[in-house]
């Protein structure tokens, strides 16, 4: 049994003049990443053939993996093991399904399922409050903190045609809209508290903490 990202080597005994596998290969050993039954026909020096018993290869699917974001908390689900990464490097000791974010940057997680198969999530970009801090992500929200219900959102070209969502501290969706222009006004009925704005585009996710005062 192998994972979908792996391959398996199958070899016949040495010493025969020719080998013919049921997938058409003619070497003594073959590699496969496909599920199925594999057998080989060999011929010895006298021209006598023999057929091997089949070897069954099972391929486990890649485990699903995604990251949910709620304020400064990242979560992954339904895996046996987890390893979180920050800007491409493993975070020491970050092996739980949940991670509390402490620094701005890109976060991803590698999960392993009950079959030992691994999968890597798409990265999530986290940015704390502060206009200057958000500039490196290509996303700017202001004023932030804010004492009204209106925010201004600026996006660099790579984030155009994105979908944005805003959730409150309980995870309830309070605003959702597509964004097709570099400058957009966001308005929703915001009580005092912390909100999380997520921008999603082509597998990228940037998350920004909003503070309504």
PDB file of C-alpha atoms in Angstrom:
ATOM      1  CA  UNK A   1       0.000   0.000   0.000  1.00  0.00           C
ATOM      2  CA  UNK A   2       1.334   3.438  -0.949  1.00  0.00           C
ATOM      3  CA  UNK A   3       0.255   7.069  -0.759  1.00  0.00           C
ATOM      4  CA  UNK A   4      -0.858   8.906  -3.877  1.00  0.00           C
ATOM      5  CA  UNK A   5       2.353  10.960  -3.948  1.00  0.00           C
ATOM      6  CA  UNK A   6       4.591   7.859  -3.726  1.00  0.00           C
ATOM      7  CA  UNK A   7       5.611   5.026  -6.023  1.00  0.00           C
ATOM      8  CA  UNK A   8       6.434   1.380  -5.390  1.00  0.00           C
ATOM      9  CA  UNK A   9       9.242  -0.748  -6.830  1.00  0.00           C
ATOM     10  CA  UNK A  10       8.326  -4.314  -7.826  1.00  0.00           C
ATOM     11  CA  UNK A  11      11.132  -6.714  -8.772  1.00  0.00           C
ATOM     12  CA  UNK A  12      11.261 -10.217 -10.201  1.00  0.00           C
ATOM     13  CA  UNK A  13      14.030 -12.656  -9.350  1.00  0.00           C
ATOM     14  CA  UNK A  14      17.304 -12.198 -11.203  1.00  0.00           C
ATOM     15  CA  UNK A  15      18.748 -14.695 -13.680  1.00  0.00           C
ATOM     16  CA  UNK A  16      16.124 -14.895 -16.422  1.00  0.00           C
ATOM     17  CA  UNK A  17      16.749 -14.037 -20.048  1.00  0.00           C
ATOM     18  CA  UNK A  18      13.661 -11.876 -20.470  1.00  0.00           C
ATOM     19  CA  UNK A  19      10.898 -10.218 -18.462  1.00  0.00           C
ATOM     20  CA  UNK A  20       7.489  -8.990 -19.590  1.00  0.00           C
ATOM     21  CA  UNK A  21       5.187  -7.303 -17.096  1.00  0.00           C
ATOM     22  CA  UNK A  22       1.453  -7.045 -17.626  1.00  0.00           C
ATOM     23  CA  UNK A  23       1.848  -3.265 -18.013  1.00  0.00           C
ATOM     24  CA  UNK A  24       4.224  -3.787 -20.950  1.00  0.00           C
ATOM     25  CA  UNK A  25       7.508  -3.089 -19.154  1.00  0.00           C
ATOM     26  CA  UNK A  26      10.438  -5.404 -19.944  1.00  0.00           C
ATOM     27  CA  UNK A  27      12.898  -4.646 -17.116  1.00  0.00           C
ATOM     28  CA  UNK A  28      13.474  -6.884 -14.107  1.00  0.00           C
ATOM     29  CA  UNK A  29      12.150  -4.161 -11.770  1.00  0.00           C
ATOM     30  CA  UNK A  30       9.371  -1.686 -12.394  1.00  0.00           C
ATOM     31  CA  UNK A  31       8.060   1.383 -10.580  1.00  0.00           C
ATOM     32  CA  UNK A  32       4.394   2.201 -10.316  1.00  0.00           C
ATOM     33  CA  UNK A  33       2.198   4.810  -8.653  1.00  0.00           C
ATOM     34  CA  UNK A  34      -1.045   3.260  -9.898  1.00  0.00           C
ATOM     35  CA  UNK A  35      -3.295   0.820  -8.072  1.00  0.00           C
ATOM     36  CA  UNK A  36      -3.736  -2.634  -9.594  1.00  0.00           C
ATOM     37  CA  UNK A  37      -2.445  -6.201  -9.792  1.00  0.00           C
ATOM     38  CA  UNK A  38       1.016  -6.636 -11.292  1.00  0.00           C
ATOM     39  CA  UNK A  39       2.599  -9.868 -12.547  1.00  0.00           C
ATOM     40  CA  UNK A  40       5.510 -10.790 -14.780  1.00  0.00           C
ATOM     41  CA  UNK A  41       6.198 -13.459 -17.386  1.00  0.00           C
ATOM     42  CA  UNK A  42       9.829 -14.600 -17.407  1.00  0.00           C
ATOM     43  CA  UNK A  43      11.740 -16.737 -19.902  1.00  0.00           C
ATOM     44  CA  UNK A  44      14.818 -18.763 -19.002  1.00  0.00           C
ATOM     45  CA  UNK A  45      17.815 -19.734 -21.130  1.00  0.00           C
ATOM     46  CA  UNK A  46      15.973 -22.679 -22.606  1.00  0.00           C
ATOM     47  CA  UNK A  47      13.093 -20.491 -23.756  1.00  0.00           C
ATOM     48  CA  UNK A  48      10.723 -21.851 -21.124  1.00  0.00           C
ATOM     49  CA  UNK A  49       8.260 -19.277 -19.749  1.00  0.00           C
ATOM     50  CA  UNK A  50       6.785 -18.902 -16.273  1.00  0.00           C
ATOM     51  CA  UNK A  51       4.249 -16.481 -14.861  1.00  0.00           C
ATOM     52  CA  UNK A  52       4.530 -14.995 -11.362  1.00  0.00           C
ATOM     53  CA  UNK A  53       1.780 -14.657  -8.818  1.00  0.00           C
ATOM     54  CA  UNK A  54       0.214 -11.155  -8.888  1.00  0.00           C
ATOM     55  CA  UNK A  55       1.222  -8.406  -6.504  1.00  0.00           C
ATOM     56  CA  UNK A  56      -1.643  -6.083  -5.482  1.00  0.00           C
ATOM     57  CA  UNK A  57      -0.831  -2.380  -5.137  1.00  0.00           C
ATOM     58  CA  UNK A  58      -3.277  -0.187  -3.208  1.00  0.00           C
ATOM     59  CA  UNK A  59      -3.049   3.609  -3.430  1.00  0.00           C
ATOM     60  CA  UNK A  60      -4.397   5.695  -0.560  1.00  0.00           C
ATOM     61  CA  UNK A  61      -5.816   9.116  -1.505  1.00  0.00           C
ATOM     62  CA  UNK A  62      -4.082  12.271  -0.374  1.00  0.00           C
ATOM     63  CA  UNK A  63      -5.616  13.497   2.896  1.00  0.00           C
ATOM     64  CA  UNK A  64      -7.671  16.693   2.643  1.00  0.00           C
ATOM     65  CA  UNK A  65      -6.135  19.719   4.326  1.00  0.00           C
ATOM     66  CA  UNK A  66      -7.223  23.321   4.771  1.00  0.00           C
ATOM     67  CA  UNK A  67      -6.803  26.057   7.367  1.00  0.00           C
ATOM     68  CA  UNK A  68      -9.623  27.985   9.013  1.00  0.00           C
ATOM     69  CA  UNK A  69      -8.917  31.415  10.469  1.00  0.00           C
ATOM     70  CA  UNK A  70     -10.626  33.054  13.426  1.00  0.00           C
ATOM     71  CA  UNK A  71      -8.943  36.284  14.573  1.00  0.00           C
ATOM     72  CA  UNK A  72      -5.409  35.094  15.511  1.00  0.00           C
ATOM     73  CA  UNK A  73      -6.228  31.365  15.684  1.00  0.00           C
ATOM     74  CA  UNK A  74      -5.497  28.935  12.844  1.00  0.00           C
ATOM     75  CA  UNK A  75      -7.037  25.455  12.796  1.00  0.00           C
ATOM     76  CA  UNK A  76      -6.659  22.311  10.702  1.00  0.00           C
ATOM     77  CA  UNK A  77      -8.869  19.257  11.038  1.00  0.00           C
ATOM     78  CA  UNK A  78      -9.223  15.469  10.900  1.00  0.00           C
ATOM     79  CA  UNK A  79      -5.548  14.477  10.772  1.00  0.00           C
ATOM     80  CA  UNK A  80      -3.413  12.226  12.967  1.00  0.00           C
ATOM     81  CA  UNK A  81      -0.371  14.531  13.113  1.00  0.00           C
ATOM     82  CA  UNK A  82       0.216  18.204  12.375  1.00  0.00           C
ATOM     83  CA  UNK A  83       3.292  20.349  11.777  1.00  0.00           C
ATOM     84  CA  UNK A  84       2.864  24.076  11.307  1.00  0.00           C
ATOM     85  CA  UNK A  85       5.215  26.186   9.186  1.00  0.00           C
ATOM     86  CA  UNK A  86       5.987  29.906   9.251  1.00  0.00           C
ATOM     87  CA  UNK A  87       7.367  31.425   6.047  1.00  0.00           C
ATOM     88  CA  UNK A  88       8.325  27.945   4.846  1.00  0.00           C
ATOM     89  CA  UNK A  89      10.164  26.832   8.011  1.00  0.00           C
ATOM     90  CA  UNK A  90       8.763  24.428  10.632  1.00  0.00           C
ATOM     91  CA  UNK A  91       7.675  26.002  13.917  1.00  0.00           C
ATOM     92  CA  UNK A  92       9.281  24.140  16.802  1.00  0.00           C
ATOM     93  CA  UNK A  93       6.676  22.449  18.992  1.00  0.00           C
ATOM     94  CA  UNK A  94       3.752  23.513  16.768  1.00  0.00           C
ATOM     95  CA  UNK A  95       2.266  20.043  16.338  1.00  0.00           C
ATOM     96  CA  UNK A  96      -1.344  20.549  17.471  1.00  0.00           C
ATOM     97  CA  UNK A  97      -4.370  21.046  15.244  1.00  0.00           C
ATOM     98  CA  UNK A  98      -4.589  24.673  16.449  1.00  0.00           C
ATOM     99  CA  UNK A  99      -2.002  27.456  16.247  1.00  0.00           C
ATOM    100  CA  UNK A 100      -2.123  30.875  17.886  1.00  0.00           C
ATOM    101  CA  UNK A 101      -0.463  33.344  15.510  1.00  0.00           C
ATOM    102  CA  UNK A 102       2.131  35.666  17.023  1.00  0.00           C
ATOM    103  CA  UNK A 103       3.841  37.207  13.979  1.00  0.00           C
ATOM    104  CA  UNK A 104       2.833  38.537  10.590  1.00  0.00           C
ATOM    105  CA  UNK A 105       3.706  36.217   7.711  1.00  0.00           C
ATOM    106  CA  UNK A 106       2.720  33.105   5.782  1.00  0.00           C
ATOM    107  CA  UNK A 107       1.489  30.027   7.641  1.00  0.00           C
ATOM    108  CA  UNK A 108       0.904  26.504   6.339  1.00  0.00           C
ATOM    109  CA  UNK A 109       0.465  23.074   7.864  1.00  0.00           C
ATOM    110  CA  UNK A 110       1.567  19.559   6.921  1.00  0.00           C
ATOM    111  CA  UNK A 111      -0.849  16.845   8.031  1.00  0.00           C
ATOM    112  CA  UNK A 112      -0.524  13.067   8.178  1.00  0.00           C
ATOM    113  CA  UNK A 113      -3.517  10.714   8.154  1.00  0.00           C
ATOM    114  CA  UNK A 114      -4.030   7.235   9.622  1.00  0.00           C
ATOM    115  CA  UNK A 115      -2.351   5.675   6.568  1.00  0.00           C
ATOM    116  CA  UNK A 116       0.805   7.714   7.029  1.00  0.00           C
ATOM    117  CA  UNK A 117       0.040   9.847   3.958  1.00  0.00           C
ATOM    118  CA  UNK A 118       0.998  13.531   4.048  1.00  0.00           C
ATOM    119  CA  UNK A 119      -0.495  16.674   2.533  1.00  0.00           C
ATOM    120  CA  UNK A 120       0.507  20.338   2.620  1.00  0.00           C
ATOM    121  CA  UNK A 121      -2.058  23.143   2.899  1.00  0.00           C
ATOM    122  CA  UNK A 122      -2.100  26.299   0.839  1.00  0.00           C
ATOM    123  CA  UNK A 123      -0.408  29.138   2.744  1.00  0.00           C
ATOM    124  CA  UNK A 124      -2.425  31.632   4.764  1.00  0.00           C
ATOM    125  CA  UNK A 125      -1.085  35.173   5.047  1.00  0.00           C
ATOM    126  CA  UNK A 126      -1.683  36.725   8.465  1.00  0.00           C
ATOM    127  CA  UNK A 127      -1.329  40.445   9.149  1.00  0.00           C
ATOM    128  CA  UNK A 128      -2.025  42.115  12.482  1.00  0.00           C
ATOM    129  CA  UNK A 129      -3.585  45.561  12.789  1.00  0.00           C
ATOM    130  CA  UNK A 130      -1.581  48.524  11.628  1.00  0.00           C
ATOM    131  CA  UNK A 131      -1.462  50.177   8.201  1.00  0.00           C
ATOM    132  CA  UNK A 132       2.309  49.945   7.789  1.00  0.00           C
ATOM    133  CA  UNK A 133       2.337  46.264   8.735  1.00  0.00           C
ATOM    134  CA  UNK A 134      -0.203  45.448   6.055  1.00  0.00           C
ATOM    135  CA  UNK A 135       1.695  47.067   3.208  1.00  0.00           C
ATOM    136  CA  UNK A 136       3.914  44.014   2.599  1.00  0.00           C
ATOM    137  CA  UNK A 137       0.865  41.852   1.867  1.00  0.00           C
ATOM    138  CA  UNK A 138      -0.425  44.150  -0.866  1.00  0.00           C
ATOM    139  CA  UNK A 139      -3.532  44.852   1.220  1.00  0.00           C
ATOM    140  CA  UNK A 140      -4.296  47.994   3.192  1.00  0.00           C
ATOM    141  CA  UNK A 141      -7.309  48.674   5.419  1.00  0.00           C
ATOM    142  CA  UNK A 142      -7.858  52.005   7.126  1.00  0.00           C
ATOM    143  CA  UNK A 143      -8.721  53.529   9.476  1.00  0.00           C
ATOM    144  CA  UNK A 144      -7.813  50.638  11.739  1.00  0.00           C
ATOM    145  CA  UNK A 145      -8.666  50.846  14.634  1.00  0.00           C
ATOM    146  CA  UNK A 146     -11.886  52.486  13.525  1.00  0.00           C
ATOM    147  CA  UNK A 147     -14.653  54.318  15.410  1.00  0.00           C
ATOM    148  CA  UNK A 148     -17.178  54.148  12.545  1.00  0.00           C
ATOM    149  CA  UNK A 149     -18.754  51.452  10.362  1.00  0.00           C
ATOM    150  CA  UNK A 150     -16.830  52.385   7.221  1.00  0.00           C
ATOM    151  CA  UNK A 151     -13.388  51.071   6.238  1.00  0.00           C
ATOM    152  CA  UNK A 152     -11.329  51.789   3.134  1.00  0.00           C
ATOM    153  CA  UNK A 153      -9.739  48.750   1.443  1.00  0.00           C
ATOM    154  CA  UNK A 154      -6.810  49.030  -0.984  1.00  0.00           C
ATOM    155  CA  UNK A 155      -5.553  46.019  -2.959  1.00  0.00           C
ATOM    156  CA  UNK A 156      -2.505  45.515  -5.141  1.00  0.00           C
ATOM    157  CA  UNK A 157      -3.106  44.025  -8.606  1.00  0.00           C
ATOM    158  CA  UNK A 158      -2.426  40.460  -7.470  1.00  0.00           C
ATOM    159  CA  UNK A 159      -5.454  40.611  -5.158  1.00  0.00           C
ATOM    160  CA  UNK A 160      -7.936  42.031  -7.663  1.00  0.00           C
ATOM    161  CA  UNK A 161     -11.010  39.892  -8.421  1.00  0.00           C
ATOM    162  CA  UNK A 162     -10.850  38.483  -4.905  1.00  0.00           C
ATOM    163  CA  UNK A 163     -13.619  37.551  -2.514  1.00  0.00           C
ATOM    164  CA  UNK A 164     -13.575  39.137   0.917  1.00  0.00           C
ATOM    165  CA  UNK A 165     -15.293  37.945   4.064  1.00  0.00           C
ATOM    166  CA  UNK A 166     -15.514  39.565   7.485  1.00  0.00           C
ATOM    167  CA  UNK A 167     -16.338  37.526  10.574  1.00  0.00           C
ATOM    168  CA  UNK A 168     -16.838  38.609  14.165  1.00  0.00           C
ATOM    169  CA  UNK A 169     -15.096  37.162  17.218  1.00  0.00           C
ATOM    170  CA  UNK A 170     -17.529  34.209  17.286  1.00  0.00           C
ATOM    171  CA  UNK A 171     -16.845  33.311  13.668  1.00  0.00           C
ATOM    172  CA  UNK A 172     -20.209  34.656  12.416  1.00  0.00           C
ATOM    173  CA  UNK A 173     -20.087  36.031   8.871  1.00  0.00           C
ATOM    174  CA  UNK A 174     -21.037  39.734   8.897  1.00  0.00           C
ATOM    175  CA  UNK A 175     -19.896  40.854   5.439  1.00  0.00           C
ATOM    176  CA  UNK A 176     -19.107  39.177   2.118  1.00  0.00           C
ATOM    177  CA  UNK A 177     -18.476  40.621  -1.338  1.00  0.00           C
ATOM    178  CA  UNK A 178     -16.339  40.272  -4.480  1.00  0.00           C
ATOM    179  CA  UNK A 179     -13.712  42.980  -4.953  1.00  0.00           C
ATOM    180  CA  UNK A 180     -12.818  44.014  -8.494  1.00  0.00           C
ATOM    181  CA  UNK A 181     -11.259  47.462  -8.003  1.00  0.00           C
ATOM    182  CA  UNK A 182      -8.053  48.583  -6.236  1.00  0.00           C
ATOM    183  CA  UNK A 183      -9.978  50.941  -3.912  1.00  0.00           C
ATOM    184  CA  UNK A 184     -13.185  49.819  -2.203  1.00  0.00           C
ATOM    185  CA  UNK A 185     -15.312  51.150   0.628  1.00  0.00           C
ATOM    186  CA  UNK A 186     -16.530  48.527   3.096  1.00  0.00           C
ATOM    187  CA  UNK A 187     -19.545  49.322   5.240  1.00  0.00           C
ATOM    188  CA  UNK A 188     -21.357  47.089   7.717  1.00  0.00           C
ATOM    189  CA  UNK A 189     -23.098  47.450  11.062  1.00  0.00           C
ATOM    190  CA  UNK A 190     -20.134  46.849  13.374  1.00  0.00           C
ATOM    191  CA  UNK A 191     -20.462  46.741  17.130  1.00  0.00           C
ATOM    192  CA  UNK A 192     -17.343  47.409  19.170  1.00  0.00           C
ATOM    193  CA  UNK A 193     -14.931  44.506  19.094  1.00  0.00           C
ATOM    194  CA  UNK A 194     -12.503  42.525  16.953  1.00  0.00           C
ATOM    195  CA  UNK A 195     -13.269  41.321  13.435  1.00  0.00           C
ATOM    196  CA  UNK A 196     -11.301  39.271  10.931  1.00  0.00           C
ATOM    197  CA  UNK A 197     -11.189  40.233   7.264  1.00  0.00           C
ATOM    198  CA  UNK A 198     -10.150  37.450   4.861  1.00  0.00           C
ATOM    199  CA  UNK A 199      -9.159  38.057   1.240  1.00  0.00           C
ATOM    200  CA  UNK A 200      -9.188  34.941  -0.969  1.00  0.00           C
ATOM    201  CA  UNK A 201      -7.814  34.733  -4.485  1.00  0.00           C
ATOM    202  CA  UNK A 202      -6.464  31.763  -6.518  1.00  0.00           C
ATOM    203  CA  UNK A 203      -5.514  29.650  -3.524  1.00  0.00           C
ATOM    204  CA  UNK A 204      -4.099  32.595  -1.540  1.00  0.00           C
ATOM    205  CA  UNK A 205      -5.662  33.749   1.689  1.00  0.00           C
ATOM    206  CA  UNK A 206      -4.724  36.906   3.574  1.00  0.00           C
ATOM    207  CA  UNK A 207      -6.268  37.597   6.971  1.00  0.00           C
ATOM    208  CA  UNK A 208      -6.372  41.005   8.626  1.00  0.00           C
ATOM    209  CA  UNK A 209      -7.560  41.855  12.116  1.00  0.00           C
ATOM    210  CA  UNK A 210      -9.977  44.789  12.307  1.00  0.00           C
ATOM    211  CA  UNK A 211     -10.704  46.687  15.508  1.00  0.00           C
ATOM    212  CA  UNK A 212     -13.957  48.618  15.940  1.00  0.00           C
ATOM    213  CA  UNK A 213     -13.653  51.003  18.908  1.00  0.00           C
TER     214      UNK A 213
END
